[in-house]
PDB file of C-alpha atoms and ligand atoms in Angstrom:
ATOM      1  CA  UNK A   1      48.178  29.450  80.590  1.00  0.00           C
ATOM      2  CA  UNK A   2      49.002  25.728  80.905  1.00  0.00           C
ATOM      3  CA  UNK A   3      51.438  25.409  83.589  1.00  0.00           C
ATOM      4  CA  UNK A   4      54.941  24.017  82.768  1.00  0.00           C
ATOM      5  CA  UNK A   5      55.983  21.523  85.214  1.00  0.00           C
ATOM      6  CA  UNK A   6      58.896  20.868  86.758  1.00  0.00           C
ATOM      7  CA  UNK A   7      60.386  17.571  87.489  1.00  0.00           C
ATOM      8  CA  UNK A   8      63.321  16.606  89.606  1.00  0.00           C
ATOM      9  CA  UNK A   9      64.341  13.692  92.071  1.00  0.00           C
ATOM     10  CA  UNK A  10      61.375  11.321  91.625  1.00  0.00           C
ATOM     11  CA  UNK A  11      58.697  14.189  91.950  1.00  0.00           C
ATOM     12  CA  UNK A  12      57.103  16.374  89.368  1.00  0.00           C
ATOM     13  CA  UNK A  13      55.668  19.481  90.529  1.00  0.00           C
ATOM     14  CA  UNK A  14      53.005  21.007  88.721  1.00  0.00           C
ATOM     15  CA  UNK A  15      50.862  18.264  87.262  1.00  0.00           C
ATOM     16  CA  UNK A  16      48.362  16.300  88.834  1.00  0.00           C
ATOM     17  CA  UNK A  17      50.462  15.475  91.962  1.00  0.00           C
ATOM     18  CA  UNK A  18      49.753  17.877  94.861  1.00  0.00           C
ATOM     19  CA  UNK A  19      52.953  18.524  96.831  1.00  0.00           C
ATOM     20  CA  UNK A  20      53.588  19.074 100.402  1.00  0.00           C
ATOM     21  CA  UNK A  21      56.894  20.319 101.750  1.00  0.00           C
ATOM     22  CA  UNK A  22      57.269  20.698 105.514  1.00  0.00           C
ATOM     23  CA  UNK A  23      59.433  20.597 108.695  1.00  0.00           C
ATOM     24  CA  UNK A  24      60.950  22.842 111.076  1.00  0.00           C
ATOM     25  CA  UNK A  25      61.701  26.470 110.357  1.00  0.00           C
ATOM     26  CA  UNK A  26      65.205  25.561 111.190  1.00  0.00           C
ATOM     27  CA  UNK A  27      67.388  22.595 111.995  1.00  0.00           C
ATOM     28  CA  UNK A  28      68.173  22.452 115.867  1.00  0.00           C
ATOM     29  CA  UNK A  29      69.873  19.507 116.543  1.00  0.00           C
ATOM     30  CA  UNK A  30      69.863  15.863 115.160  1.00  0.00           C
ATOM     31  CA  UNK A  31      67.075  14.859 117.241  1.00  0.00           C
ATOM     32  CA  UNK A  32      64.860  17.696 116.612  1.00  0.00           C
ATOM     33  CA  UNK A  33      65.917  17.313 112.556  1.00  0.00           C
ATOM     34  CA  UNK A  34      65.282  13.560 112.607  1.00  0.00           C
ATOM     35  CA  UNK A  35      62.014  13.318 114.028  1.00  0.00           C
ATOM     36  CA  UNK A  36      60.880  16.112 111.513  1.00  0.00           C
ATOM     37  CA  UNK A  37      62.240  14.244 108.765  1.00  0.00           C
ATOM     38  CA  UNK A  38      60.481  10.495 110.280  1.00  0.00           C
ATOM     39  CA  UNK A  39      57.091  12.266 110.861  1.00  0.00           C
ATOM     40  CA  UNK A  40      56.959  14.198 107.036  1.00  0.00           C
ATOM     41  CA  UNK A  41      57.749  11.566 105.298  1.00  0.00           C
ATOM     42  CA  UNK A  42      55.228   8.817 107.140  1.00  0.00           C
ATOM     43  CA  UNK A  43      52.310  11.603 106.287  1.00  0.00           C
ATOM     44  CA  UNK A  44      53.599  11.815 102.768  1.00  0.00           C
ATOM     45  CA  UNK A  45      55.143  15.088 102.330  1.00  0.00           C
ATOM     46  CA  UNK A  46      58.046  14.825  99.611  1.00  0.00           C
ATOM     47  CA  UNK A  47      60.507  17.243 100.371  1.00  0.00           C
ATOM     48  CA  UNK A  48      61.517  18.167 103.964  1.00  0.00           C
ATOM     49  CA  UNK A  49      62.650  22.533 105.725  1.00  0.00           C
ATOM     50  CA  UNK A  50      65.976  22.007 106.302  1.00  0.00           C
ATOM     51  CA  UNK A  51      66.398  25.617 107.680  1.00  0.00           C
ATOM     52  CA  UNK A  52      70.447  26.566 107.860  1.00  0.00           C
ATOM     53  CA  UNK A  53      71.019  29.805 107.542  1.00  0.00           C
ATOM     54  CA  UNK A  54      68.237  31.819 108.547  1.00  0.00           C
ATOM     55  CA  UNK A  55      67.663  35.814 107.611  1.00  0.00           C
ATOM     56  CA  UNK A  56      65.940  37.044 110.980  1.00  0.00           C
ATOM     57  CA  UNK A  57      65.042  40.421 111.854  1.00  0.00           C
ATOM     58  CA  UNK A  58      66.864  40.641 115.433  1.00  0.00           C
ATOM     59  CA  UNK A  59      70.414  40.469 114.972  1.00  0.00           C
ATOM     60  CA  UNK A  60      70.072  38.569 118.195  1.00  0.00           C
ATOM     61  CA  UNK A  61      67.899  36.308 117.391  1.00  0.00           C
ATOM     62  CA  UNK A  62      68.913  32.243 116.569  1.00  0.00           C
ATOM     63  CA  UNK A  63      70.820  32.563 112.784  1.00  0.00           C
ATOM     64  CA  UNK A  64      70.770  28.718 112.201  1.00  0.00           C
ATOM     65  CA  UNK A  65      73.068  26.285 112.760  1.00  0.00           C
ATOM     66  CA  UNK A  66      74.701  27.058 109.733  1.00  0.00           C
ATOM     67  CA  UNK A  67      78.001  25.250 108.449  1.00  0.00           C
ATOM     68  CA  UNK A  68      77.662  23.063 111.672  1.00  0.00           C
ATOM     69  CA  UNK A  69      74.048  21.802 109.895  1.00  0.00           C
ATOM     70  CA  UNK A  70      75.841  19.484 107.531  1.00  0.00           C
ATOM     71  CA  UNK A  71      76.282  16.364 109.504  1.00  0.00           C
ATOM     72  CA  UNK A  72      72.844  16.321 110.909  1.00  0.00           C
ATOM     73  CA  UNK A  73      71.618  16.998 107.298  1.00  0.00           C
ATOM     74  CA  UNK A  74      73.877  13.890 106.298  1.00  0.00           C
ATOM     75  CA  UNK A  75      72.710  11.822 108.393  1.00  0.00           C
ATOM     76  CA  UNK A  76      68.944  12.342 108.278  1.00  0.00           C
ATOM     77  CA  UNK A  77      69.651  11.773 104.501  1.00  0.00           C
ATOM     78  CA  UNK A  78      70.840   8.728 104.578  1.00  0.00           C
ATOM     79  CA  UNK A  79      68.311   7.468 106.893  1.00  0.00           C
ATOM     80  CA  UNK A  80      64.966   9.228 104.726  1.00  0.00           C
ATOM     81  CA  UNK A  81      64.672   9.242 101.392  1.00  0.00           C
ATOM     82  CA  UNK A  82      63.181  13.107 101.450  1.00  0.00           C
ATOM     83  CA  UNK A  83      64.354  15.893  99.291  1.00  0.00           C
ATOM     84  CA  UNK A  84      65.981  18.671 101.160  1.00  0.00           C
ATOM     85  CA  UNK A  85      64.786  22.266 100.350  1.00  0.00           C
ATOM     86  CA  UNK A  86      66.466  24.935 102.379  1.00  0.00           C
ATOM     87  CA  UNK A  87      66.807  28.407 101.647  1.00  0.00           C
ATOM     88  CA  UNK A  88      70.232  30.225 100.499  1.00  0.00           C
ATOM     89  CA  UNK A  89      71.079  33.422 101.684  1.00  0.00           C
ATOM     90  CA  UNK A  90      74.147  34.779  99.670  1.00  0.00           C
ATOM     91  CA  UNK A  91      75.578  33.410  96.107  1.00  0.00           C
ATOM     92  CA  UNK A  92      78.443  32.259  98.439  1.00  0.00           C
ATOM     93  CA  UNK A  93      76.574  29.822 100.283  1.00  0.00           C
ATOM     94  CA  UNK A  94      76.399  27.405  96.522  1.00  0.00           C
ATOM     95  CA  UNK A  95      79.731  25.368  96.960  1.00  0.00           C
ATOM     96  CA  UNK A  96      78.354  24.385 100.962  1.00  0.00           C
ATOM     97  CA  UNK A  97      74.308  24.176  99.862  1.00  0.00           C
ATOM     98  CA  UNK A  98      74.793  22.286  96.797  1.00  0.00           C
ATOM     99  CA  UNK A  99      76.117  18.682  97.730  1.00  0.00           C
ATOM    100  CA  UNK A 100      73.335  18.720 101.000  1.00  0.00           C
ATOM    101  CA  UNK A 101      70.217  20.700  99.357  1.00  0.00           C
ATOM    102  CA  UNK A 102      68.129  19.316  96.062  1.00  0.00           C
ATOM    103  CA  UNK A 103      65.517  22.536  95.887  1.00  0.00           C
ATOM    104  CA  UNK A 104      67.238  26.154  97.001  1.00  0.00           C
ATOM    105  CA  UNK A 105      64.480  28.483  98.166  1.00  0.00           C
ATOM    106  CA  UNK A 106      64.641  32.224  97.638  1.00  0.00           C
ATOM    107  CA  UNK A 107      63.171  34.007 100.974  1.00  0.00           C
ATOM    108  CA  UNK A 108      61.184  36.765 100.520  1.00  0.00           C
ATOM    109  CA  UNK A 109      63.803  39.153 101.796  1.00  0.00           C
ATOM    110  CA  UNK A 110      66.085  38.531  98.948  1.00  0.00           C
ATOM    111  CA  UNK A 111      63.803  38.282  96.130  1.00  0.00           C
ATOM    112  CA  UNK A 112      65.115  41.146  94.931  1.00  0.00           C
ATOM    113  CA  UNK A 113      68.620  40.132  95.279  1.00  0.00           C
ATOM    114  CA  UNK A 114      69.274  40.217  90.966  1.00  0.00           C
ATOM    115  CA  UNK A 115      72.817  39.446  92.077  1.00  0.00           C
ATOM    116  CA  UNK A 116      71.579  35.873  93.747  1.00  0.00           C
ATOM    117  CA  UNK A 117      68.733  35.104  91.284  1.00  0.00           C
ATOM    118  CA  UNK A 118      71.472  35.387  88.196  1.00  0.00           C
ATOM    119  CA  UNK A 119      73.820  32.618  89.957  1.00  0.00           C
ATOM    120  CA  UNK A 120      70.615  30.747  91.004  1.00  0.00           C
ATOM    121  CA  UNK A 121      69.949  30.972  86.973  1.00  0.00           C
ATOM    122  CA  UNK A 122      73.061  28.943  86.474  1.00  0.00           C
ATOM    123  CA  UNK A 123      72.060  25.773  88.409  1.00  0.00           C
ATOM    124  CA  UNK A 124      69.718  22.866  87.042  1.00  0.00           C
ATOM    125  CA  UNK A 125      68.554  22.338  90.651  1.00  0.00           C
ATOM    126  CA  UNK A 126      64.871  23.610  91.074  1.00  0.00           C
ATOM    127  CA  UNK A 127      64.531  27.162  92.776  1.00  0.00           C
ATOM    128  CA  UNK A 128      61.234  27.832  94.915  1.00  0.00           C
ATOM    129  CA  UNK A 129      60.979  31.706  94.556  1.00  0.00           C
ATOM    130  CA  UNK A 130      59.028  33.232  97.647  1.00  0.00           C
ATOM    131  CA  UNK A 131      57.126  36.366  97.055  1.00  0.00           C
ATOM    132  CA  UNK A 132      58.915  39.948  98.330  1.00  0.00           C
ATOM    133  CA  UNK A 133      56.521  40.924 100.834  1.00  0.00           C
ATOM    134  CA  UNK A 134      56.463  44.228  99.426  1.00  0.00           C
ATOM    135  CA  UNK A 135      56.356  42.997  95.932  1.00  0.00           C
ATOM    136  CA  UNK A 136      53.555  43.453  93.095  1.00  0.00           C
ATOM    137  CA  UNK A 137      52.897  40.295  90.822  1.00  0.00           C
ATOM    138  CA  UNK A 138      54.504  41.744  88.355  1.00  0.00           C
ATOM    139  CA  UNK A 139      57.906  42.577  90.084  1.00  0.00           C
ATOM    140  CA  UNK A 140      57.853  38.719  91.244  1.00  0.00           C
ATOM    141  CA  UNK A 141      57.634  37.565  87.611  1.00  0.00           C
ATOM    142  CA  UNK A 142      60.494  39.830  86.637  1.00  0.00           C
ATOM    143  CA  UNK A 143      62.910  38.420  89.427  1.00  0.00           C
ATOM    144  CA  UNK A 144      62.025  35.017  88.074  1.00  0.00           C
ATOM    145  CA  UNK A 145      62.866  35.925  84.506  1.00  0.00           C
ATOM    146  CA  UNK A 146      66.360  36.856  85.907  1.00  0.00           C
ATOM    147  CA  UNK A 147      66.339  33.255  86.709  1.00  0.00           C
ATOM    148  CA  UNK A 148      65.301  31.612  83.507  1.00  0.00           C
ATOM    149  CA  UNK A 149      68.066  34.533  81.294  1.00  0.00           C
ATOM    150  CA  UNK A 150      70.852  33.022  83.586  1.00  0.00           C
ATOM    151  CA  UNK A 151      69.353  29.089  81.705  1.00  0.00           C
ATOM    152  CA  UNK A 152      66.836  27.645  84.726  1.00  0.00           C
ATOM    153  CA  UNK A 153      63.476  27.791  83.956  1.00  0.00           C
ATOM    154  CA  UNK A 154      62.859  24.632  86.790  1.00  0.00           C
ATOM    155  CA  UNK A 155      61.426  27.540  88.920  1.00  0.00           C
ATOM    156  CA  UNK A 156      58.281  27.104  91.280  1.00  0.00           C
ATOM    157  CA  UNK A 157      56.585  30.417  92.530  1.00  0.00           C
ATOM    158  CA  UNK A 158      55.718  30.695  96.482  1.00  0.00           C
ATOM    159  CA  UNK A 159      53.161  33.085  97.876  1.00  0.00           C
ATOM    160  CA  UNK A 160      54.308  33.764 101.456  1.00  0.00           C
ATOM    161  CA  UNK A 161      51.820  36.769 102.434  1.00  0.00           C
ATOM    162  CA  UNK A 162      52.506  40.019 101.563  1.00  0.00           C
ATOM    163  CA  UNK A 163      52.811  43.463 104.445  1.00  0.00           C
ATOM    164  CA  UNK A 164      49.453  45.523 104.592  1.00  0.00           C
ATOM    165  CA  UNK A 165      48.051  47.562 106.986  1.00  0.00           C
ATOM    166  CA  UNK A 166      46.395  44.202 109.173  1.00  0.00           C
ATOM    167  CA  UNK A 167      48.337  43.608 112.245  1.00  0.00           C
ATOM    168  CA  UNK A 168      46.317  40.994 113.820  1.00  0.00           C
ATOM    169  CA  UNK A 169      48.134  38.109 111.230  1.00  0.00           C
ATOM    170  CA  UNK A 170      51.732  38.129 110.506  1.00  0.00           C
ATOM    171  CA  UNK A 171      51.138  38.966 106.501  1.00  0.00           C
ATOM    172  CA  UNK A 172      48.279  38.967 104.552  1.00  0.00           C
ATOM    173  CA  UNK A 173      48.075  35.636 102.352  1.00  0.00           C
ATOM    174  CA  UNK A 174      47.347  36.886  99.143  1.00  0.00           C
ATOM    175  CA  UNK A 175      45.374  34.154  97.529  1.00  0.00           C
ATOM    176  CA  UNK A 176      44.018  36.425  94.228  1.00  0.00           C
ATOM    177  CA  UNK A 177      48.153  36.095  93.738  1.00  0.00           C
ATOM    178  CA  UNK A 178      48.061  32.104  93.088  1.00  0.00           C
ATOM    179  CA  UNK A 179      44.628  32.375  91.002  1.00  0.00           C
ATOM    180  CA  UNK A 180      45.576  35.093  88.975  1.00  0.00           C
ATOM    181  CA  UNK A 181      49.520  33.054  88.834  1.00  0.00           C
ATOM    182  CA  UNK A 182      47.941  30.102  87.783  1.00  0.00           C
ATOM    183  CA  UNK A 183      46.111  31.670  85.096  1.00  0.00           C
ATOM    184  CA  UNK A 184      48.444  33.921  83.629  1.00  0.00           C
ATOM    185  CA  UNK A 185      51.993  32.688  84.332  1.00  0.00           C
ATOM    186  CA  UNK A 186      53.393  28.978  83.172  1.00  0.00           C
ATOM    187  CA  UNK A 187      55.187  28.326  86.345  1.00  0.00           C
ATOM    188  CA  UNK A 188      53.854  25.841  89.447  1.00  0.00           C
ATOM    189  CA  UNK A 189      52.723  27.498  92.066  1.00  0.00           C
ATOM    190  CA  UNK A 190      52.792  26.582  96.242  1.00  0.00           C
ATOM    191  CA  UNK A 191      51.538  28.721  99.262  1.00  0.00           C
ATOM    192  CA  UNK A 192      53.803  29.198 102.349  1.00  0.00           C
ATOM    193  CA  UNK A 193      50.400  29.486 105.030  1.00  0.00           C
ATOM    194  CA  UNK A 194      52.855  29.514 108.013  1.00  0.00           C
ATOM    195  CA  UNK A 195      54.824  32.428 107.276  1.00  0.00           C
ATOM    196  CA  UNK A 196      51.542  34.142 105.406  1.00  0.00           C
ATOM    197  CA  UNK A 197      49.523  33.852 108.394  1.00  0.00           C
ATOM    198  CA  UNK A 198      52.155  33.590 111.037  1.00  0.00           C
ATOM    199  CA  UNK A 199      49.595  31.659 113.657  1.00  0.00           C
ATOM    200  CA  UNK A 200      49.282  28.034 113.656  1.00  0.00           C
ATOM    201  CA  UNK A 201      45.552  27.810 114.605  1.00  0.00           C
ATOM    202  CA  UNK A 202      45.081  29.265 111.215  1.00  0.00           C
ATOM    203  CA  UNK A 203      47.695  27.102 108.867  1.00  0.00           C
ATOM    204  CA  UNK A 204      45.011  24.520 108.229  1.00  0.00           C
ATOM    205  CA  UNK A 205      41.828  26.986 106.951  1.00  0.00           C
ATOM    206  CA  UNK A 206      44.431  28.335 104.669  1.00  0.00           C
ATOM    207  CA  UNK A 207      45.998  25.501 103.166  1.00  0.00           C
ATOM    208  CA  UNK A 208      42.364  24.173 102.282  1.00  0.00           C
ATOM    209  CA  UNK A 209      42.089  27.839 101.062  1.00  0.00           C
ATOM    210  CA  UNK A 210      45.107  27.021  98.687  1.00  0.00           C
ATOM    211  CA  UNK A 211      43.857  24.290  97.703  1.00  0.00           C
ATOM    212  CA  UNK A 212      40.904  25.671  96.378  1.00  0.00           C
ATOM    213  CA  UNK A 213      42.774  28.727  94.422  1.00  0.00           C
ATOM    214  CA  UNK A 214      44.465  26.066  92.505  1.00  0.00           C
ATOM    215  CA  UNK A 215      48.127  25.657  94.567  1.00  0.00           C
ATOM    216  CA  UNK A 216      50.493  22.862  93.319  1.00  0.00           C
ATOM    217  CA  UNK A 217      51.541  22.573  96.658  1.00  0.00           C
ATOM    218  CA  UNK A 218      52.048  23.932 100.223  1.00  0.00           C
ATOM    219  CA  UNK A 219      55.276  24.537 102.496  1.00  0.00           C
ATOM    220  CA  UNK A 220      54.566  24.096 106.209  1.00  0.00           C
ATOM    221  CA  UNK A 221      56.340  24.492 109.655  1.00  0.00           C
ATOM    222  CA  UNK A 222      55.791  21.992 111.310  1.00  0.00           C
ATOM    223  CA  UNK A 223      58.096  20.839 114.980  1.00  0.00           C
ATOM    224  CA  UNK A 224      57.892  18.198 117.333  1.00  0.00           C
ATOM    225  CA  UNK A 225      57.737  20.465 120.328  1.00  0.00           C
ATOM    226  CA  UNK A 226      56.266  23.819 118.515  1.00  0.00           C
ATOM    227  CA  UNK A 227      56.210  25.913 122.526  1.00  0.00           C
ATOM    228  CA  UNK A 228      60.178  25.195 121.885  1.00  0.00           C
ATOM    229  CA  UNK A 229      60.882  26.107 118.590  1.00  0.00           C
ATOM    230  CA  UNK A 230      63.619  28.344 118.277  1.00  0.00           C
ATOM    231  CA  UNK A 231      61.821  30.070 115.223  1.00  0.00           C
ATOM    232  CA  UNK A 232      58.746  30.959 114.403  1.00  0.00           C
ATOM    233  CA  UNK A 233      56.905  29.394 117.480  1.00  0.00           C
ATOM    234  CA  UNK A 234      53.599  30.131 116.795  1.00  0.00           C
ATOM    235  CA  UNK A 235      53.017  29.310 113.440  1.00  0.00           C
ATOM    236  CA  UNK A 236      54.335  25.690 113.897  1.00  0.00           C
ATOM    237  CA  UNK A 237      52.240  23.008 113.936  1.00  0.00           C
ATOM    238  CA  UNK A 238      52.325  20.023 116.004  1.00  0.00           C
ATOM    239  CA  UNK A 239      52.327  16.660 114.924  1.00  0.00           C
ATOM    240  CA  UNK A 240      48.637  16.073 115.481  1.00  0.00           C
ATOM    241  CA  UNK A 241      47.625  19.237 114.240  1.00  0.00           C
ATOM    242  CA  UNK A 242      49.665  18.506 110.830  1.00  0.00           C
ATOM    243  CA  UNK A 243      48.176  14.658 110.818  1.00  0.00           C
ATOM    244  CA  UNK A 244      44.899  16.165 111.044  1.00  0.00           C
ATOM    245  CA  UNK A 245      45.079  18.751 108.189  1.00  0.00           C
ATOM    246  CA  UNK A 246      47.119  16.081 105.985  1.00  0.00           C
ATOM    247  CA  UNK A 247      43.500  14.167 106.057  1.00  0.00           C
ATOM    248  CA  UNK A 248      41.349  16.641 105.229  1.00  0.00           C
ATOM    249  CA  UNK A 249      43.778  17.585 101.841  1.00  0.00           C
ATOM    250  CA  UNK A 250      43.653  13.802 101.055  1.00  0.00           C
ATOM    251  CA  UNK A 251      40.282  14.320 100.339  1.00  0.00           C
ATOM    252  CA  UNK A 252      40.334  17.976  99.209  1.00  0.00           C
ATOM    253  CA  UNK A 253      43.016  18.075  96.575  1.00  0.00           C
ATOM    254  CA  UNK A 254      41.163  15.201  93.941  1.00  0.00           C
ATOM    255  CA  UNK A 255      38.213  17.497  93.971  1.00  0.00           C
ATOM    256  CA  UNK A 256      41.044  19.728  92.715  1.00  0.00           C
ATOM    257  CA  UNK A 257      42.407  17.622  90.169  1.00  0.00           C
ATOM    258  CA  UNK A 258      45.213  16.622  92.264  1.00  0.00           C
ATOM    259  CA  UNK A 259      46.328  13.478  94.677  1.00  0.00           C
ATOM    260  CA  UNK A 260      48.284  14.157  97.607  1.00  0.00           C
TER     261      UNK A 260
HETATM  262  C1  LIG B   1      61.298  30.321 105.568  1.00  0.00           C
HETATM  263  O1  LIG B   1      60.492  29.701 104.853  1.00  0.00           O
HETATM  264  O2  LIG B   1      62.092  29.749 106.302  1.00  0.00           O
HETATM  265  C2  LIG B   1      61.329  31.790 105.545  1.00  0.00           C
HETATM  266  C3  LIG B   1      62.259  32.461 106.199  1.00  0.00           C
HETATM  267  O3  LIG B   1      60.355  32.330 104.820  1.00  0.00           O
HETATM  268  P1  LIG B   1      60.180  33.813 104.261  1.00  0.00           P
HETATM  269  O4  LIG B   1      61.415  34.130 103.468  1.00  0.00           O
HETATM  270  O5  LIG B   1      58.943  33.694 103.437  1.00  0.00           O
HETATM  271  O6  LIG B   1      59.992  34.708 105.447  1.00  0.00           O
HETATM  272 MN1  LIG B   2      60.015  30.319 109.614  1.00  0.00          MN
END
């Protein structure tokens, strides 16, 4: 199936371009935020993780900066020219997200949320819908029809890893997903290798991998001080490591039918 792309901002996702989305799991502080935001854009990536509220597993654990995000997120705006993607939590969050955020992402814990995806539905702004981790192709494709009934087909599919019985990785990046996606489904497809693989020593193998399986693009964690981050650590990269693997998909993605 010919896949449908989706254009927004000055980007269209799905066609010959090759996409990558990166930055920190979650915004810190302005520093943190703006150095991100510098360092994706001069490597080329065209839409930047502005993480605000976060779903973590510990109720302990660092929830995002939340509310408080908005005038770092302002400011790092007016000084880039990157789109913002961040993730919403709760239909509540859309009067706050939608003045600071040009591409809501779906998490993988609320992929199931019908509730969310039908208010998601009635926005024109472009909706990246992780995969459930405990969800079958088919499931995924039904929570993104919710989407398209509520009127917004600009919807771009994200495999994130999925839970099997491997504990040595994170998740289990399911690459026959984005193959058999790209085949049989008309919408774009990118590959979340941080989260899927949950160890930064293995992000770059598996973006190539990506690549190859016929991704439209990739989201990736990347920090300027990844020992520090206050999410997701280990599956940041650094700088160098992200300037390294940006070179090798410069000259892996034409092979690919795709620039980067
Ligand atoms: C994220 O990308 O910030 C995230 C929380 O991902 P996931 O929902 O795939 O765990
Ligand atoms: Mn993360």
């Amino acid at each position: 199936m010919k896949t449908k792309s989706v254009s927004f901002g000055a980007i269209e996702v799905g066609a010959t371009s090759f996409h990558v989305w990166a930055g920190p799991c979650v915004i810190e502080d302005e520093s943190q935020f703006l150095k991100s935001a510098q360092f994706v854009r001069s490597q080329g990536g065209t839409a930047l993780r502005a993480g605000i509220f976060k779903l973590r597993t510990s109720a302990e654990s660092f929830q995002g900066l939340r509310e408080e995000s908005q005038p770092i997120i302002k400011k790092v705006r007016s000084e880039t020219d990157l789109l913002m993607i961040s993730e919403i939590t709760d239909p509540r969050q859309i009067e706050f997200l939608d003045s600071l955020v040009d591409i809501y992402q779906v998490g993988t814990r609320n992929m199931f949320n019908y509730e969310l995806l039908k208010e998601l539905g009635k926005s024109v702004k472009p909706i990246l819908l992780k995969r459930a981790f405990s969800a079958r192709i088919a499931e995924w494709l039904k929570a993104a029809d919710y989407i398209v009934q509520g009127g917004n087909e600009n919807i771009i599919l994200c495999e994130r890893g999925i839970r099997t019985f491997e504990t040595k990785t994170r998740n289990t990046l399911d690459l026959n997903a984005v193959a058999f996606l790209k085949q049989e489904s008309p919408f774009p497809v990118f590959v979340d290798p941080s989260h899927g693989t949950g160890l930064s020593q293995l992000v770059p193998a598996l973006s190539q991998s990506a690549v190859c399986a016929g991704a439209d693009g990739l989201l990736i964690e990347t920090h300027p001080n990844p020992s520090q981050a206050l999410c997701d650590s280990q599956q940041a990269l650094s700088f160098s490591e992200f300037e390294g693997l940006m070179a090798k998909l410069k000259k892996l993605t034409p092979l690919y039918g795709k620039s980067l």
